[in-house]
PDB file of C-alpha atoms and ligand atoms in Angstrom:
ATOM      1  CA  UNK A1306       1.058 -26.525   9.235  1.00  0.00           C
ATOM      2  CA  UNK A1307      -1.116 -23.453   8.717  1.00  0.00           C
ATOM      3  CA  UNK A1308      -1.099 -21.651   5.364  1.00  0.00           C
ATOM      4  CA  UNK A1309      -2.779 -18.367   4.488  1.00  0.00           C
ATOM      5  CA  UNK A1310      -4.066 -17.786   0.965  1.00  0.00           C
ATOM      6  CA  UNK A1311      -4.468 -14.167  -0.065  1.00  0.00           C
ATOM      7  CA  UNK A1312      -8.087 -14.412  -1.317  1.00  0.00           C
ATOM      8  CA  UNK A1313      -9.080 -15.172   2.284  1.00  0.00           C
ATOM      9  CA  UNK A1314      -8.640 -18.884   2.914  1.00  0.00           C
ATOM     10  CA  UNK A1315      -6.787 -20.419   5.853  1.00  0.00           C
ATOM     11  CA  UNK A1316      -5.639 -23.973   5.113  1.00  0.00           C
ATOM     12  CA  UNK A1317      -4.237 -26.832   7.180  1.00  0.00           C
ATOM     13  CA  UNK A1318      -1.648 -29.344   6.017  1.00  0.00           C
ATOM     14  CA  UNK A1319      -1.465 -32.454   8.209  1.00  0.00           C
ATOM     15  CA  UNK A1320       1.308 -35.001   7.663  1.00  0.00           C
ATOM     16  CA  UNK A1321       1.926 -33.566   4.215  1.00  0.00           C
ATOM     17  CA  UNK A1322      -1.734 -33.722   3.120  1.00  0.00           C
ATOM     18  CA  UNK A1323      -3.731 -30.550   2.393  1.00  0.00           C
ATOM     19  CA  UNK A1324      -7.123 -30.565   4.092  1.00  0.00           C
ATOM     20  CA  UNK A1325      -9.501 -29.767   1.195  1.00  0.00           C
ATOM     21  CA  UNK A1326     -11.779 -27.717   3.454  1.00  0.00           C
ATOM     22  CA  UNK A1327     -10.509 -24.261   4.476  1.00  0.00           C
ATOM     23  CA  UNK A1328     -10.675 -23.348   8.166  1.00  0.00           C
ATOM     24  CA  UNK A1329     -14.062 -21.809   9.009  1.00  0.00           C
ATOM     25  CA  UNK A1330     -14.685 -18.715  11.083  1.00  0.00           C
ATOM     26  CA  UNK A1331     -12.449 -15.998   9.634  1.00  0.00           C
ATOM     27  CA  UNK A1332     -13.898 -12.469   9.580  1.00  0.00           C
ATOM     28  CA  UNK A1333     -14.776 -10.725   6.305  1.00  0.00           C
ATOM     29  CA  UNK A1334     -11.572 -10.080   4.338  1.00  0.00           C
ATOM     30  CA  UNK A1335     -10.977  -7.507   1.587  1.00  0.00           C
ATOM     31  CA  UNK A1336      -9.041  -9.312  -1.143  1.00  0.00           C
ATOM     32  CA  UNK A1337      -7.944  -6.342  -3.258  1.00  0.00           C
ATOM     33  CA  UNK A1338      -4.674  -6.256  -5.213  1.00  0.00           C
ATOM     34  CA  UNK A1339      -1.956  -6.758  -2.572  1.00  0.00           C
ATOM     35  CA  UNK A1340      -4.527  -7.052   0.227  1.00  0.00           C
ATOM     36  CA  UNK A1341      -6.227 -10.156   1.572  1.00  0.00           C
ATOM     37  CA  UNK A1342      -5.459 -12.726   4.235  1.00  0.00           C
ATOM     38  CA  UNK A1343      -1.810 -11.975   5.013  1.00  0.00           C
ATOM     39  CA  UNK A1344       0.377 -13.358   7.828  1.00  0.00           C
ATOM     40  CA  UNK A1345      -0.307 -15.894  10.549  1.00  0.00           C
ATOM     41  CA  UNK A1346       1.342 -16.524  13.937  1.00  0.00           C
ATOM     42  CA  UNK A1347       0.742 -19.100  16.635  1.00  0.00           C
ATOM     43  CA  UNK A1348       0.561 -17.872  20.244  1.00  0.00           C
ATOM     44  CA  UNK A1349       3.713 -18.809  22.211  1.00  0.00           C
ATOM     45  CA  UNK A1350       1.462 -20.761  24.625  1.00  0.00           C
ATOM     46  CA  UNK A1351      -0.735 -22.302  21.918  1.00  0.00           C
ATOM     47  CA  UNK A1352      -0.759 -25.682  23.679  1.00  0.00           C
ATOM     48  CA  UNK A1353      -2.605 -24.055  26.595  1.00  0.00           C
ATOM     49  CA  UNK A1354      -4.864 -21.563  24.784  1.00  0.00           C
ATOM     50  CA  UNK A1355      -5.177 -22.792  21.130  1.00  0.00           C
ATOM     51  CA  UNK A1356      -4.821 -19.160  19.958  1.00  0.00           C
ATOM     52  CA  UNK A1357      -3.683 -18.217  16.498  1.00  0.00           C
ATOM     53  CA  UNK A1358      -3.230 -14.653  15.195  1.00  0.00           C
ATOM     54  CA  UNK A1359      -3.701 -13.431  11.642  1.00  0.00           C
ATOM     55  CA  UNK A1360      -3.340 -10.159   9.748  1.00  0.00           C
ATOM     56  CA  UNK A1361      -5.664  -9.202   6.911  1.00  0.00           C
ATOM     57  CA  UNK A1362      -6.975  -6.222   5.034  1.00  0.00           C
ATOM     58  CA  UNK A1363     -10.544  -5.189   5.676  1.00  0.00           C
ATOM     59  CA  UNK A1364     -12.894  -2.437   4.587  1.00  0.00           C
ATOM     60  CA  UNK A1365     -13.694  -1.166   1.085  1.00  0.00           C
ATOM     61  CA  UNK A1366     -11.764  -0.027  -1.966  1.00  0.00           C
ATOM     62  CA  UNK A1367     -12.145   3.563  -0.709  1.00  0.00           C
ATOM     63  CA  UNK A1368     -11.376   2.990   2.992  1.00  0.00           C
ATOM     64  CA  UNK A1369      -9.371  -0.016   4.120  1.00  0.00           C
ATOM     65  CA  UNK A1370      -6.553  -1.103   6.381  1.00  0.00           C
ATOM     66  CA  UNK A1371      -4.723  -3.920   8.110  1.00  0.00           C
ATOM     67  CA  UNK A1372      -6.352  -5.587  11.093  1.00  0.00           C
ATOM     68  CA  UNK A1373      -5.046  -8.227  13.491  1.00  0.00           C
ATOM     69  CA  UNK A1374      -7.488 -10.948  14.498  1.00  0.00           C
ATOM     70  CA  UNK A1375      -7.157 -13.909  16.791  1.00  0.00           C
ATOM     71  CA  UNK A1376      -9.185 -16.997  17.467  1.00  0.00           C
ATOM     72  CA  UNK A1377      -8.997 -20.430  19.073  1.00  0.00           C
ATOM     73  CA  UNK A1378      -8.242 -23.145  16.552  1.00  0.00           C
ATOM     74  CA  UNK A1379     -10.582 -26.059  17.303  1.00  0.00           C
ATOM     75  CA  UNK A1380     -10.365 -28.805  14.726  1.00  0.00           C
ATOM     76  CA  UNK A1381     -11.028 -27.131  11.393  1.00  0.00           C
ATOM     77  CA  UNK A1382     -12.621 -23.925  12.663  1.00  0.00           C
ATOM     78  CA  UNK A1383     -11.745 -20.773  14.539  1.00  0.00           C
ATOM     79  CA  UNK A1384     -13.813 -19.968  17.606  1.00  0.00           C
ATOM     80  CA  UNK A1385     -14.178 -16.844  19.743  1.00  0.00           C
ATOM     81  CA  UNK A1386     -12.679 -14.760  16.958  1.00  0.00           C
ATOM     82  CA  UNK A1387     -11.941 -11.147  17.875  1.00  0.00           C
ATOM     83  CA  UNK A1388     -10.218  -8.216  16.207  1.00  0.00           C
ATOM     84  CA  UNK A1389      -7.488  -7.002  18.569  1.00  0.00           C
ATOM     85  CA  UNK A1390      -5.981  -4.223  16.403  1.00  0.00           C
ATOM     86  CA  UNK A1391      -7.034  -2.046  13.484  1.00  0.00           C
ATOM     87  CA  UNK A1392      -4.448   0.129  11.735  1.00  0.00           C
ATOM     88  CA  UNK A1393      -5.435   3.788  11.410  1.00  0.00           C
ATOM     89  CA  UNK A1394      -5.992   5.908   9.455  1.00  0.00           C
ATOM     90  CA  UNK A1395      -7.790   3.959   6.761  1.00  0.00           C
ATOM     91  CA  UNK A1396      -6.481   4.362   3.209  1.00  0.00           C
ATOM     92  CA  UNK A1397      -7.771   3.841  -0.320  1.00  0.00           C
ATOM     93  CA  UNK A1398      -6.709   1.278  -2.931  1.00  0.00           C
ATOM     94  CA  UNK A1399      -4.934  -2.032  -2.754  1.00  0.00           C
ATOM     95  CA  UNK A1400      -1.239  -1.216  -2.227  1.00  0.00           C
ATOM     96  CA  UNK A1401       1.292  -1.621   0.604  1.00  0.00           C
ATOM     97  CA  UNK A1402      -0.497  -3.272   3.498  1.00  0.00           C
ATOM     98  CA  UNK A1403       2.583  -5.075   4.814  1.00  0.00           C
ATOM     99  CA  UNK A1404       2.183  -7.140   6.928  1.00  0.00           C
ATOM    100  CA  UNK A1405       4.207  -9.530   9.023  1.00  0.00           C
ATOM    101  CA  UNK A1406       4.026 -10.598  12.643  1.00  0.00           C
ATOM    102  CA  UNK A1407       6.628 -11.947  15.048  1.00  0.00           C
ATOM    103  CA  UNK A1408       6.534 -12.694  18.779  1.00  0.00           C
ATOM    104  CA  UNK A1409       9.186 -11.223  21.057  1.00  0.00           C
ATOM    105  CA  UNK A1410      10.532 -13.286  23.990  1.00  0.00           C
ATOM    106  CA  UNK A1411       8.296 -11.302  26.409  1.00  0.00           C
ATOM    107  CA  UNK A1412       5.188 -12.554  24.535  1.00  0.00           C
ATOM    108  CA  UNK A1413       4.487  -9.170  22.945  1.00  0.00           C
ATOM    109  CA  UNK A1414       3.655  -9.165  19.233  1.00  0.00           C
ATOM    110  CA  UNK A1415       5.324  -7.035  16.536  1.00  0.00           C
ATOM    111  CA  UNK A1416       3.142  -6.242  13.522  1.00  0.00           C
ATOM    112  CA  UNK A1417       4.463  -4.477  10.414  1.00  0.00           C
ATOM    113  CA  UNK A1418       2.083  -2.094   8.615  1.00  0.00           C
ATOM    114  CA  UNK A1419       2.770  -0.768   5.078  1.00  0.00           C
ATOM    115  CA  UNK A1420       2.934   2.927   4.139  1.00  0.00           C
ATOM    116  CA  UNK A1421      -0.343   2.865   2.180  1.00  0.00           C
ATOM    117  CA  UNK A1422       0.843   3.081  -1.424  1.00  0.00           C
ATOM    118  CA  UNK A1423       2.767   4.728  -4.252  1.00  0.00           C
ATOM    119  CA  UNK A1424       2.205   8.138  -5.816  1.00  0.00           C
ATOM    120  CA  UNK A1425      -0.316   9.442  -6.730  1.00  0.00           C
ATOM    121  CA  UNK A1426      -2.132   7.911  -3.710  1.00  0.00           C
ATOM    122  CA  UNK A1427      -2.705  10.706  -1.194  1.00  0.00           C
ATOM    123  CA  UNK A1428      -3.990  11.160   2.327  1.00  0.00           C
ATOM    124  CA  UNK A1429      -4.803  14.506   3.929  1.00  0.00           C
ATOM    125  CA  UNK A1430      -3.580  16.396   0.849  1.00  0.00           C
ATOM    126  CA  UNK A1431      -0.094  14.880   0.626  1.00  0.00           C
ATOM    127  CA  UNK A1432       1.471  11.677  -0.685  1.00  0.00           C
ATOM    128  CA  UNK A1433       0.360   8.863   1.587  1.00  0.00           C
ATOM    129  CA  UNK A1434       3.926   7.533   1.855  1.00  0.00           C
ATOM    130  CA  UNK A1435       4.765  10.513   4.089  1.00  0.00           C
ATOM    131  CA  UNK A1436       2.620   8.794   6.731  1.00  0.00           C
ATOM    132  CA  UNK A1437       5.690   6.643   7.410  1.00  0.00           C
ATOM    133  CA  UNK A1438       7.250   9.708   9.138  1.00  0.00           C
ATOM    134  CA  UNK A1439       4.056  10.658  11.030  1.00  0.00           C
ATOM    135  CA  UNK A1440       4.084   9.082  14.476  1.00  0.00           C
ATOM    136  CA  UNK A1441       0.389   9.820  14.853  1.00  0.00           C
ATOM    137  CA  UNK A1442      -0.347   7.217  12.144  1.00  0.00           C
ATOM    138  CA  UNK A1443       0.131   3.442  12.007  1.00  0.00           C
ATOM    139  CA  UNK A1444       1.046   3.503   8.301  1.00  0.00           C
ATOM    140  CA  UNK A1445       4.702   2.726   7.583  1.00  0.00           C
ATOM    141  CA  UNK A1446       5.336   1.391  11.092  1.00  0.00           C
ATOM    142  CA  UNK A1447       6.033  -1.635  13.211  1.00  0.00           C
ATOM    143  CA  UNK A1448       3.637  -1.687  16.166  1.00  0.00           C
ATOM    144  CA  UNK A1449       4.054  -3.694  19.379  1.00  0.00           C
ATOM    145  CA  UNK A1450       1.036  -5.139  21.144  1.00  0.00           C
ATOM    146  CA  UNK A1451       0.268  -7.342  24.120  1.00  0.00           C
ATOM    147  CA  UNK A1452      -1.356 -10.659  23.200  1.00  0.00           C
ATOM    148  CA  UNK A1453      -4.837  -9.211  23.854  1.00  0.00           C
ATOM    149  CA  UNK A1454      -4.180  -6.150  21.667  1.00  0.00           C
ATOM    150  CA  UNK A1455      -3.555  -3.755  24.543  1.00  0.00           C
ATOM    151  CA  UNK A1456      -0.485  -1.504  24.398  1.00  0.00           C
ATOM    152  CA  UNK A1457       2.610  -2.479  26.405  1.00  0.00           C
ATOM    153  CA  UNK A1458       3.454   0.192  28.980  1.00  0.00           C
ATOM    154  CA  UNK A1459       7.128   0.204  27.933  1.00  0.00           C
ATOM    155  CA  UNK A1460       6.618   1.020  24.236  1.00  0.00           C
ATOM    156  CA  UNK A1461       9.085   3.732  23.118  1.00  0.00           C
ATOM    157  CA  UNK A1462       6.629   6.628  22.638  1.00  0.00           C
ATOM    158  CA  UNK A1463       4.237   5.741  25.440  1.00  0.00           C
ATOM    159  CA  UNK A1464       3.155   9.066  26.971  1.00  0.00           C
ATOM    160  CA  UNK A1465       4.248  11.220  23.999  1.00  0.00           C
ATOM    161  CA  UNK A1466       1.166  13.270  23.026  1.00  0.00           C
ATOM    162  CA  UNK A1467       2.282  13.458  19.365  1.00  0.00           C
ATOM    163  CA  UNK A1468       2.747   9.713  18.929  1.00  0.00           C
ATOM    164  CA  UNK A1469       0.506   6.698  18.820  1.00  0.00           C
ATOM    165  CA  UNK A1470       1.563   4.527  21.780  1.00  0.00           C
ATOM    166  CA  UNK A1471       1.414   1.296  19.728  1.00  0.00           C
ATOM    167  CA  UNK A1472       4.398   2.354  17.570  1.00  0.00           C
ATOM    168  CA  UNK A1473       7.660   0.428  17.980  1.00  0.00           C
ATOM    169  CA  UNK A1474       9.637   1.735  14.966  1.00  0.00           C
ATOM    170  CA  UNK A1475       8.861   3.973  11.976  1.00  0.00           C
ATOM    171  CA  UNK A1476       9.997   5.099   8.535  1.00  0.00           C
ATOM    172  CA  UNK A1477       9.169   1.790   6.799  1.00  0.00           C
ATOM    173  CA  UNK A1478       7.773   1.405   3.281  1.00  0.00           C
ATOM    174  CA  UNK A1479       6.399  -2.113   2.902  1.00  0.00           C
ATOM    175  CA  UNK A1480       7.806  -4.799   5.186  1.00  0.00           C
ATOM    176  CA  UNK A1481       7.449  -8.301   3.762  1.00  0.00           C
ATOM    177  CA  UNK A1482       9.873 -10.146   6.008  1.00  0.00           C
ATOM    178  CA  UNK A1483      10.112 -10.096   9.817  1.00  0.00           C
ATOM    179  CA  UNK A1484      12.029 -12.589  11.923  1.00  0.00           C
ATOM    180  CA  UNK A1485      13.650 -12.923  15.316  1.00  0.00           C
ATOM    181  CA  UNK A1486      17.136 -14.239  15.950  1.00  0.00           C
ATOM    182  CA  UNK A1487      16.456 -15.757  19.374  1.00  0.00           C
ATOM    183  CA  UNK A1488      20.106 -16.666  19.882  1.00  0.00           C
ATOM    184  CA  UNK A1489      21.328 -13.044  19.699  1.00  0.00           C
ATOM    185  CA  UNK A1490      18.030 -11.359  20.611  1.00  0.00           C
ATOM    186  CA  UNK A1491      17.843  -9.378  17.346  1.00  0.00           C
ATOM    187  CA  UNK A1492      14.805  -8.515  15.211  1.00  0.00           C
ATOM    188  CA  UNK A1493      15.339  -8.377  11.441  1.00  0.00           C
ATOM    189  CA  UNK A1494      13.107  -7.084   8.674  1.00  0.00           C
ATOM    190  CA  UNK A1495      13.141  -6.835   4.898  1.00  0.00           C
ATOM    191  CA  UNK A1496      11.161  -4.170   3.082  1.00  0.00           C
ATOM    192  CA  UNK A1497      10.426  -3.285  -0.504  1.00  0.00           C
ATOM    193  CA  UNK A1498      11.848  -0.106  -1.992  1.00  0.00           C
ATOM    194  CA  UNK A1499      10.241   1.319  -5.135  1.00  0.00           C
ATOM    195  CA  UNK A1500      12.693   1.003  -8.058  1.00  0.00           C
ATOM    196  CA  UNK A1501      15.724  -0.526  -6.347  1.00  0.00           C
ATOM    197  CA  UNK A1502      16.589   0.219  -2.748  1.00  0.00           C
ATOM    198  CA  UNK A1503      15.085  -2.845  -1.078  1.00  0.00           C
ATOM    199  CA  UNK A1504      16.388  -3.073   2.488  1.00  0.00           C
ATOM    200  CA  UNK A1505      17.425  -5.451   5.220  1.00  0.00           C
ATOM    201  CA  UNK A1506      17.221  -3.704   8.602  1.00  0.00           C
ATOM    202  CA  UNK A1507      17.988  -4.707  12.158  1.00  0.00           C
ATOM    203  CA  UNK A1508      15.021  -3.306  14.067  1.00  0.00           C
ATOM    204  CA  UNK A1509      15.268  -1.641  17.450  1.00  0.00           C
ATOM    205  CA  UNK A1510      12.372  -0.038  19.253  1.00  0.00           C
ATOM    206  CA  UNK A1511      12.351   3.767  19.152  1.00  0.00           C
ATOM    207  CA  UNK A1512      14.237   4.128  15.869  1.00  0.00           C
ATOM    208  CA  UNK A1513      13.462   5.834  12.540  1.00  0.00           C
ATOM    209  CA  UNK A1514      14.301   3.759   9.438  1.00  0.00           C
ATOM    210  CA  UNK A1515      14.106   6.741   7.116  1.00  0.00           C
ATOM    211  CA  UNK A1516      11.457   6.138   4.449  1.00  0.00           C
ATOM    212  CA  UNK A1517      10.759   8.235   2.404  1.00  0.00           C
ATOM    213  CA  UNK A1518      13.177  10.973   3.543  1.00  0.00           C
ATOM    214  CA  UNK A1519      16.208   8.715   3.249  1.00  0.00           C
ATOM    215  CA  UNK A1520      16.313   5.975   0.626  1.00  0.00           C
ATOM    216  CA  UNK A1521      18.386   4.392  -2.134  1.00  0.00           C
ATOM    217  CA  UNK A1522      15.175   3.863  -4.062  1.00  0.00           C
ATOM    218  CA  UNK A1523      14.041   5.716  -7.216  1.00  0.00           C
ATOM    219  CA  UNK A1524      10.543   6.561  -8.399  1.00  0.00           C
ATOM    220  CA  UNK A1525       8.962   3.945 -10.656  1.00  0.00           C
ATOM    221  CA  UNK A1526       8.444   6.789 -13.130  1.00  0.00           C
ATOM    222  CA  UNK A1527      12.133   7.746 -12.915  1.00  0.00           C
ATOM    223  CA  UNK A1528      13.852  10.380 -10.794  1.00  0.00           C
ATOM    224  CA  UNK A1529      14.843  10.634  -7.185  1.00  0.00           C
ATOM    225  CA  UNK A1530      12.561  10.073  -4.226  1.00  0.00           C
ATOM    226  CA  UNK A1531      15.062  11.811  -1.942  1.00  0.00           C
ATOM    227  CA  UNK A1532      18.466  13.490  -2.241  1.00  0.00           C
ATOM    228  CA  UNK A1533      19.578  11.689   0.912  1.00  0.00           C
ATOM    229  CA  UNK A1534      20.603   8.080   1.347  1.00  0.00           C
ATOM    230  CA  UNK A1535      21.587   8.481   4.997  1.00  0.00           C
ATOM    231  CA  UNK A1536      20.848  10.746   7.954  1.00  0.00           C
ATOM    232  CA  UNK A1537      22.458  10.859  11.425  1.00  0.00           C
ATOM    233  CA  UNK A1538      19.061  10.544  13.156  1.00  0.00           C
ATOM    234  CA  UNK A1539      17.945   7.578  11.071  1.00  0.00           C
ATOM    235  CA  UNK A1540      19.113   3.969  10.891  1.00  0.00           C
ATOM    236  CA  UNK A1541      20.933   2.846   7.736  1.00  0.00           C
ATOM    237  CA  UNK A1542      19.987  -0.518   6.270  1.00  0.00           C
ATOM    238  CA  UNK A1543      22.406  -3.433   6.709  1.00  0.00           C
ATOM    239  CA  UNK A1544      21.845  -4.454   3.081  1.00  0.00           C
ATOM    240  CA  UNK A1545      20.494  -2.453   0.130  1.00  0.00           C
ATOM    241  CA  UNK A1546      19.363  -4.452  -2.886  1.00  0.00           C
ATOM    242  CA  UNK A1547      19.553  -2.551  -6.197  1.00  0.00           C
ATOM    243  CA  UNK A1548      18.192  -3.803  -8.501  1.00  0.00           C
ATOM    244  CA  UNK A1549      15.312  -4.864  -6.308  1.00  0.00           C
ATOM    245  CA  UNK A1550      14.893  -8.500  -5.338  1.00  0.00           C
ATOM    246  CA  UNK A1551      11.386  -7.732  -3.963  1.00  0.00           C
ATOM    247  CA  UNK A1552      12.028  -9.447  -0.614  1.00  0.00           C
ATOM    248  CA  UNK A1553       9.300 -11.713   0.672  1.00  0.00           C
ATOM    249  CA  UNK A1554       9.700 -13.932   3.680  1.00  0.00           C
ATOM    250  CA  UNK A1555      12.644 -13.884   6.094  1.00  0.00           C
ATOM    251  CA  UNK A1556      13.855 -16.775   8.220  1.00  0.00           C
ATOM    252  CA  UNK A1557      16.622 -17.335  10.762  1.00  0.00           C
ATOM    253  CA  UNK A1558      18.376 -20.685  10.534  1.00  0.00           C
ATOM    254  CA  UNK A1559      21.710 -21.854  11.908  1.00  0.00           C
ATOM    255  CA  UNK A1560      22.542 -18.315  13.048  1.00  0.00           C
ATOM    256  CA  UNK A1561      22.134 -16.848   9.547  1.00  0.00           C
ATOM    257  CA  UNK A1562      19.319 -15.125   7.648  1.00  0.00           C
ATOM    258  CA  UNK A1563      17.471 -16.390   4.589  1.00  0.00           C
ATOM    259  CA  UNK A1564      15.475 -13.894   2.501  1.00  0.00           C
ATOM    260  CA  UNK A1565      13.213 -14.786  -0.391  1.00  0.00           C
ATOM    261  CA  UNK A1566      13.110 -12.576  -3.489  1.00  0.00           C
ATOM    262  CA  UNK A1567       9.973 -12.400  -5.641  1.00  0.00           C
ATOM    263  CA  UNK A1568      11.483 -10.618  -8.647  1.00  0.00           C
ATOM    264  CA  UNK A1569      14.881 -12.306  -8.344  1.00  0.00           C
ATOM    265  CA  UNK A1570      13.131 -15.657  -7.881  1.00  0.00           C
ATOM    266  CA  UNK A1571      15.848 -16.623  -5.448  1.00  0.00           C
ATOM    267  CA  UNK A1572      16.653 -17.206  -1.820  1.00  0.00           C
ATOM    268  CA  UNK A1573      19.437 -15.052  -0.369  1.00  0.00           C
ATOM    269  CA  UNK A1574      21.666 -16.558   2.305  1.00  0.00           C
ATOM    270  CA  UNK A1575      22.852 -13.688   4.525  1.00  0.00           C
ATOM    271  CA  UNK A1576      25.771 -14.659   6.696  1.00  0.00           C
ATOM    272  CA  UNK A1577      26.133 -13.057  10.153  1.00  0.00           C
ATOM    273  CA  UNK A1578      29.153 -12.961  12.459  1.00  0.00           C
ATOM    274  CA  UNK A1579      28.953 -13.798  16.162  1.00  0.00           C
ATOM    275  CA  UNK A1580      27.660 -10.358  17.117  1.00  0.00           C
ATOM    276  CA  UNK A1581      25.052 -10.429  14.350  1.00  0.00           C
ATOM    277  CA  UNK A1582      26.649  -8.156  11.740  1.00  0.00           C
ATOM    278  CA  UNK A1583      26.172  -8.973   8.080  1.00  0.00           C
ATOM    279  CA  UNK A1584      29.445 -10.277   6.651  1.00  0.00           C
ATOM    280  CA  UNK A1585      28.332 -11.804   3.350  1.00  0.00           C
ATOM    281  CA  UNK A1586      25.331 -12.603   1.210  1.00  0.00           C
ATOM    282  CA  UNK A1587      24.756 -14.677  -1.872  1.00  0.00           C
ATOM    283  CA  UNK A1588      21.805 -15.891  -3.877  1.00  0.00           C
ATOM    284  CA  UNK A1589      21.126 -19.599  -3.575  1.00  0.00           C
ATOM    285  CA  UNK A1590      18.357 -21.789  -4.955  1.00  0.00           C
ATOM    286  CA  UNK A1591      17.623 -19.583  -7.948  1.00  0.00           C
ATOM    287  CA  UNK A1592      14.389 -20.683  -9.567  1.00  0.00           C
ATOM    288  CA  UNK A1593      14.786 -21.946 -13.094  1.00  0.00           C
ATOM    289  CA  UNK A1594      12.386 -22.752 -15.859  1.00  0.00           C
ATOM    290  CA  UNK A1595      10.752 -26.109 -15.411  1.00  0.00           C
ATOM    291  CA  UNK A1596       8.544 -28.346 -17.494  1.00  0.00           C
ATOM    292  CA  UNK A1597       4.947 -27.605 -16.655  1.00  0.00           C
ATOM    293  CA  UNK A1598       5.652 -24.192 -15.081  1.00  0.00           C
ATOM    294  CA  UNK A1599       4.036 -21.236 -16.790  1.00  0.00           C
ATOM    295  CA  UNK A1600       6.012 -18.064 -17.422  1.00  0.00           C
ATOM    296  CA  UNK A1601       4.076 -16.407 -14.630  1.00  0.00           C
ATOM    297  CA  UNK A1602       5.046 -18.833 -11.866  1.00  0.00           C
TER     298      UNK A1602
HETATM  299 CA1  LIG B1184      15.334   2.716   5.322  1.00  0.00          CA
END
């Protein structure tokens, strides 16, 4: 089992025992606020090529962004490490990197990239969160890549001069859960709203998921982010969580979805019907105070 630790360590657990030595060979990682070593994914043909993929933030406090690296896992080190994708434009500060990865059945890789941060963080003279609606930018997007980082020829905006060809879907704030339901062929994501308005979305290539033009979320400082909660050209979420659960992690099991919540300190069991529509959800496994746990656990 491979585990990423945000400060920049990749760990291995074998037969339930944590290897005390982190895996060697990772590139330089910017561990800044929400940034660091982020997600990890094993190549679908790992047994042949030993490749693992990882997302991380890199750069400086003033200019940073999410990158996707890959390397061959040999024993306790990574070899032939290369960076196959770098999100652009770079941003400042340590908020909203995303990022999650999932493989599609055709061996292309989806990577979620955060919108860059909350007000007052700006880019090009406007709030950086508006990048989520700019198809010339990777911020606030899911991108789809081939396993070597090249762009699949059938991506939705391939050939559109106003769009980056890597983009798969847009209008996302900060995706912290991404999973594939192989049985039904559906891709699901969870993303953080600001104050309230966390979302579960079923992701389809070529669609706009609305942020920040359409949202149930409010500013942290109070007041509306948008007058609209829905728009005919944008996809509505399948679940809106207000108050926020701060979703982190999303898994498919037994035909249903399981979403972790950081603030709610719970796991949400989301029940789907045969065609994959949400029919019910309830919090299970709510964390409770325990002897030896600090208040900050
Ligand atoms: Ca949305």
